[in-house]
mmCIF file of C-alpha atoms in Angstrom:
data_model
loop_
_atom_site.group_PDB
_atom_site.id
_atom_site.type_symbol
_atom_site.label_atom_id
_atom_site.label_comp_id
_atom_site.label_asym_id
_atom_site.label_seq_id
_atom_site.Cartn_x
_atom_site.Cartn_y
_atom_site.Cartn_z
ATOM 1 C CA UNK A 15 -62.213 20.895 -18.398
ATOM 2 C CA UNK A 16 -58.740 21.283 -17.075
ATOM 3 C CA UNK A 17 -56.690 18.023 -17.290
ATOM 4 C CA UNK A 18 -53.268 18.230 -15.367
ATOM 5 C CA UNK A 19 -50.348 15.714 -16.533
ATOM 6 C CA UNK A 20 -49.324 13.500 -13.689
ATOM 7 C CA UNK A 21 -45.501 13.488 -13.312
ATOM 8 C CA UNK A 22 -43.975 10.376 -12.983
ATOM 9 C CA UNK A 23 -40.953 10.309 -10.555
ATOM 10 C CA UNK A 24 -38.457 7.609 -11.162
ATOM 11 C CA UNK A 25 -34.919 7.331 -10.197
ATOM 12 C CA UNK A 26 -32.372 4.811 -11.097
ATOM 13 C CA UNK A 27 -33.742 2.498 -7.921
ATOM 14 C CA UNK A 28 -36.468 1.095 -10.243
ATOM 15 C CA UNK A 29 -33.854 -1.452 -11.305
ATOM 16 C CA UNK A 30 -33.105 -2.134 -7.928
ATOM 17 C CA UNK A 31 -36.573 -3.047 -7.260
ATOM 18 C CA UNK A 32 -36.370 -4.941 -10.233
ATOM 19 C CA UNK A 33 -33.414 -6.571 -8.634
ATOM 20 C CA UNK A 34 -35.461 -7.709 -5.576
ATOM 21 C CA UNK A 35 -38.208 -9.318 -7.790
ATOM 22 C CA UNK A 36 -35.405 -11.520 -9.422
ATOM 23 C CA UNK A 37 -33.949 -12.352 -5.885
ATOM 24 C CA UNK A 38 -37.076 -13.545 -5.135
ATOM 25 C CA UNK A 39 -37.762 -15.782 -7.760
ATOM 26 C CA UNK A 40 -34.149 -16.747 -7.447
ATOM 27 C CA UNK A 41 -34.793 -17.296 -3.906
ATOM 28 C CA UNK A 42 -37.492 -19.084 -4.733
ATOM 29 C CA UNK A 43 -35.885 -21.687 -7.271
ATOM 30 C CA UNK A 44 -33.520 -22.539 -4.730
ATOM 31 C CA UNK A 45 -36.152 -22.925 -2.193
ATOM 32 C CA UNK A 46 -38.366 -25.283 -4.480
ATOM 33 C CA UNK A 47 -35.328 -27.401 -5.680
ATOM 34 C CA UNK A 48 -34.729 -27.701 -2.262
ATOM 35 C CA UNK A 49 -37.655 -28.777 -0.808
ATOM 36 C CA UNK A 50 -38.548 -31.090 -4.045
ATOM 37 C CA UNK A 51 -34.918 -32.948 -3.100
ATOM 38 C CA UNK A 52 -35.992 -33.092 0.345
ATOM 39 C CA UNK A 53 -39.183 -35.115 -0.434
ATOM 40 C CA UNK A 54 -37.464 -36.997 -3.128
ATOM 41 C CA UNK A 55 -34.463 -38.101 -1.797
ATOM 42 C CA UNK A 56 -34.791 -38.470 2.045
ATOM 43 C CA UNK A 57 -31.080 -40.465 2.843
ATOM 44 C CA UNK A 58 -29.150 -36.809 1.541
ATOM 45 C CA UNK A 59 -30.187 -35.176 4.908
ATOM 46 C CA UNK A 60 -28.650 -36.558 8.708
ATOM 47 C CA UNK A 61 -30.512 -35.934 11.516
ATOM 48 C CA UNK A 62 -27.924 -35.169 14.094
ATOM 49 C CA UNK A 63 -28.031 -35.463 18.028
ATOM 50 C CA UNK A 64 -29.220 -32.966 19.942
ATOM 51 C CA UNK A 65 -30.811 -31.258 16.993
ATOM 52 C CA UNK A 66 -34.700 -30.691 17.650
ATOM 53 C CA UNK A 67 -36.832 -31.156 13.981
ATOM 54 C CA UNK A 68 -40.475 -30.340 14.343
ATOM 55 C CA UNK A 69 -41.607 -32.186 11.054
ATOM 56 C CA UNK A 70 -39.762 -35.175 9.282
ATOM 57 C CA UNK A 71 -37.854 -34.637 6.179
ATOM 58 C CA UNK A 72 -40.801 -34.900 3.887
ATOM 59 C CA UNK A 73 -42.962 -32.102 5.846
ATOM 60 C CA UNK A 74 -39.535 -29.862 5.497
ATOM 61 C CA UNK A 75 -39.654 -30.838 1.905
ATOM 62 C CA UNK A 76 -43.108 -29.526 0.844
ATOM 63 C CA UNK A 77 -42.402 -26.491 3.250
ATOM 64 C CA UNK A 78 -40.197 -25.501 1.317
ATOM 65 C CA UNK A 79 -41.385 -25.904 -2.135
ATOM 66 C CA UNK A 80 -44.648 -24.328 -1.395
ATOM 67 C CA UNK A 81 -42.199 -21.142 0.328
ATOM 68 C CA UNK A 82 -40.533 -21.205 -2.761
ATOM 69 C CA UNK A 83 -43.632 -20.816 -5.439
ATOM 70 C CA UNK A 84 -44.566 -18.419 -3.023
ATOM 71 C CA UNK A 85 -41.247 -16.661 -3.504
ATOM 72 C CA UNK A 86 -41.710 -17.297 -7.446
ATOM 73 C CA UNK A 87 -45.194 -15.812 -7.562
ATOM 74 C CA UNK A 88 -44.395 -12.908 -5.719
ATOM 75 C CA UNK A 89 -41.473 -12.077 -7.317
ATOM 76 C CA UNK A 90 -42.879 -11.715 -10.759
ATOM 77 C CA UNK A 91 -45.753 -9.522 -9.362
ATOM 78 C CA UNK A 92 -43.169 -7.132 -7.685
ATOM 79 C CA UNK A 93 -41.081 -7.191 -11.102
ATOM 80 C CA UNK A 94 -44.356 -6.199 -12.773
ATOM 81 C CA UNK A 95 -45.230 -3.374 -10.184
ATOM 82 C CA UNK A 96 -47.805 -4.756 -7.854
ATOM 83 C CA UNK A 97 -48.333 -3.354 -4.934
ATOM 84 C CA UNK A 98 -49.715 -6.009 -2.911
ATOM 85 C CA UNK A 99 -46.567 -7.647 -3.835
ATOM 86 C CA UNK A 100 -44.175 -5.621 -2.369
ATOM 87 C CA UNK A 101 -45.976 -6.042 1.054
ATOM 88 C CA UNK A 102 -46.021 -9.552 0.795
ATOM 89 C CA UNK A 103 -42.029 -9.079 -0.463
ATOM 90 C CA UNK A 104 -41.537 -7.426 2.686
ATOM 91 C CA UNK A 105 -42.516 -10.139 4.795
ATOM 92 C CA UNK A 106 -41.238 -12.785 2.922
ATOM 93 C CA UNK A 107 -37.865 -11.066 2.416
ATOM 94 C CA UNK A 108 -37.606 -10.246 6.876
ATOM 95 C CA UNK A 109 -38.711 -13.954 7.220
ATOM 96 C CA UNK A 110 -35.489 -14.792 5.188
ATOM 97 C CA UNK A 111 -33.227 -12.638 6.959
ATOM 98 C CA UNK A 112 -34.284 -13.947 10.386
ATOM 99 C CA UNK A 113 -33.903 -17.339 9.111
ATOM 100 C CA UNK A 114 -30.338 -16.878 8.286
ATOM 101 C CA UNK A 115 -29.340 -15.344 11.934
ATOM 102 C CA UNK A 116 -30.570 -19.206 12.931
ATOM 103 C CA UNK A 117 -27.997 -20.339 10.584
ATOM 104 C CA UNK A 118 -25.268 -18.111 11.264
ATOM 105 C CA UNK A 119 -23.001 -20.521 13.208
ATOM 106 C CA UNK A 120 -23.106 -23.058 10.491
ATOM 107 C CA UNK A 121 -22.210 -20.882 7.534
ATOM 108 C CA UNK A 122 -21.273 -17.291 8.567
ATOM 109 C CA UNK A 123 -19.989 -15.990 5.345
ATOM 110 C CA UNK A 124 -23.176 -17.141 3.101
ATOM 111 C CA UNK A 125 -25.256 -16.088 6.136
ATOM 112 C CA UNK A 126 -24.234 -12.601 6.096
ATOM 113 C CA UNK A 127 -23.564 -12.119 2.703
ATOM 114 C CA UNK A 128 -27.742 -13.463 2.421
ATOM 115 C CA UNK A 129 -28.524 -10.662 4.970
ATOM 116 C CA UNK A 130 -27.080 -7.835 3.035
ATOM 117 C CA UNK A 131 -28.669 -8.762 -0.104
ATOM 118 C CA UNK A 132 -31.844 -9.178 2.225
ATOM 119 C CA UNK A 133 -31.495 -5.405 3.440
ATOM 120 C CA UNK A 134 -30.903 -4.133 0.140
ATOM 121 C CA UNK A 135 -34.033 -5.558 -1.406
ATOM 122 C CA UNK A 136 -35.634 -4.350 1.993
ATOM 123 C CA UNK A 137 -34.738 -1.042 0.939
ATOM 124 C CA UNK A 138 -35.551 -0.841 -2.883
ATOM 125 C CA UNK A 139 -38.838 -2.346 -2.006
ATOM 126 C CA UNK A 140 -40.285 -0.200 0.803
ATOM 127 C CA UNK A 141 -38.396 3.233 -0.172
ATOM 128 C CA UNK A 142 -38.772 3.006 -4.041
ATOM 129 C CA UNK A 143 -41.260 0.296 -4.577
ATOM 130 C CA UNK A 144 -43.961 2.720 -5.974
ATOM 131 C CA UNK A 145 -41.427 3.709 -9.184
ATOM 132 C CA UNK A 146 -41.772 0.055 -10.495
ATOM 133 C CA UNK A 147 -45.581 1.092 -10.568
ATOM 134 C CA UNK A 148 -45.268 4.214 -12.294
ATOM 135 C CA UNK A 149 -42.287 2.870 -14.658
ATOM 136 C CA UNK A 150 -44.664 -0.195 -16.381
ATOM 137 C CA UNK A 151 -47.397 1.773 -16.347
#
């Protein structure tokens, strides 16, 4: 019986995918604190003319919270190597970036900075995703 030793291949980018996992659950903090202020405190937000909201302040709210335990949970399963994680990352993380194009007139500075960080974690989790894998285990 011949057993061969399976290399492991893993570059420095491990930590970077590491990085994406905590930008996720960061992402997903700010998401949840969000969202829980939104249902809680409904006066902080002004609805202004011409603006077009598709659910009130409360439906926004719990939009958002669930998004971000959805960010949470995923980004602890990427940190740990999952695989189905990283897809579900992937989508999450695009979702993000298109969001902030929306908001781009409003805060251009945050907005881009947001989609650089996005494209970053993009990268580290499709290109070099499989490392965190190999590196727990």
């Amino acid at each position: 019986m011949t057993y061969q030793a399976r290399q492991q291949h893993v570059t420095g980018w491990v930590g970077w995918v590491w990085f994406a996992g905590i930008i996720l659950i960061l992402s997903g903090l700010f998401n949840a604190i969000s969202g829980l202020y939104a249902i809680f405190h409904r006066d902080v937000y002004i609805q202004a003319a011409g603006s077009l909201l598709v659910f009130d302040l409360t439906g926004w709210g719990w939009i958002h919270l669930l998004l971000g335990l959805a960010l949470i949970a995923t980004g602890i399963a990427v940190s740990v190597g999952q695989t189905w994680a990283r897809a579900v990352a992937v989508v999450l993380v695009m979702l993000n970036a298109l969001t902030q194009l929306i908001w781009i007139s409003v805060n251009p500075w945050w907005s881009l900075a947001v989609i650089a960080v996005d494209v970053l974690v993009l990268y580290a989790l499709i290109v070099h995703g499989r490392e965190a894998k190999e590196f727990s285990g």
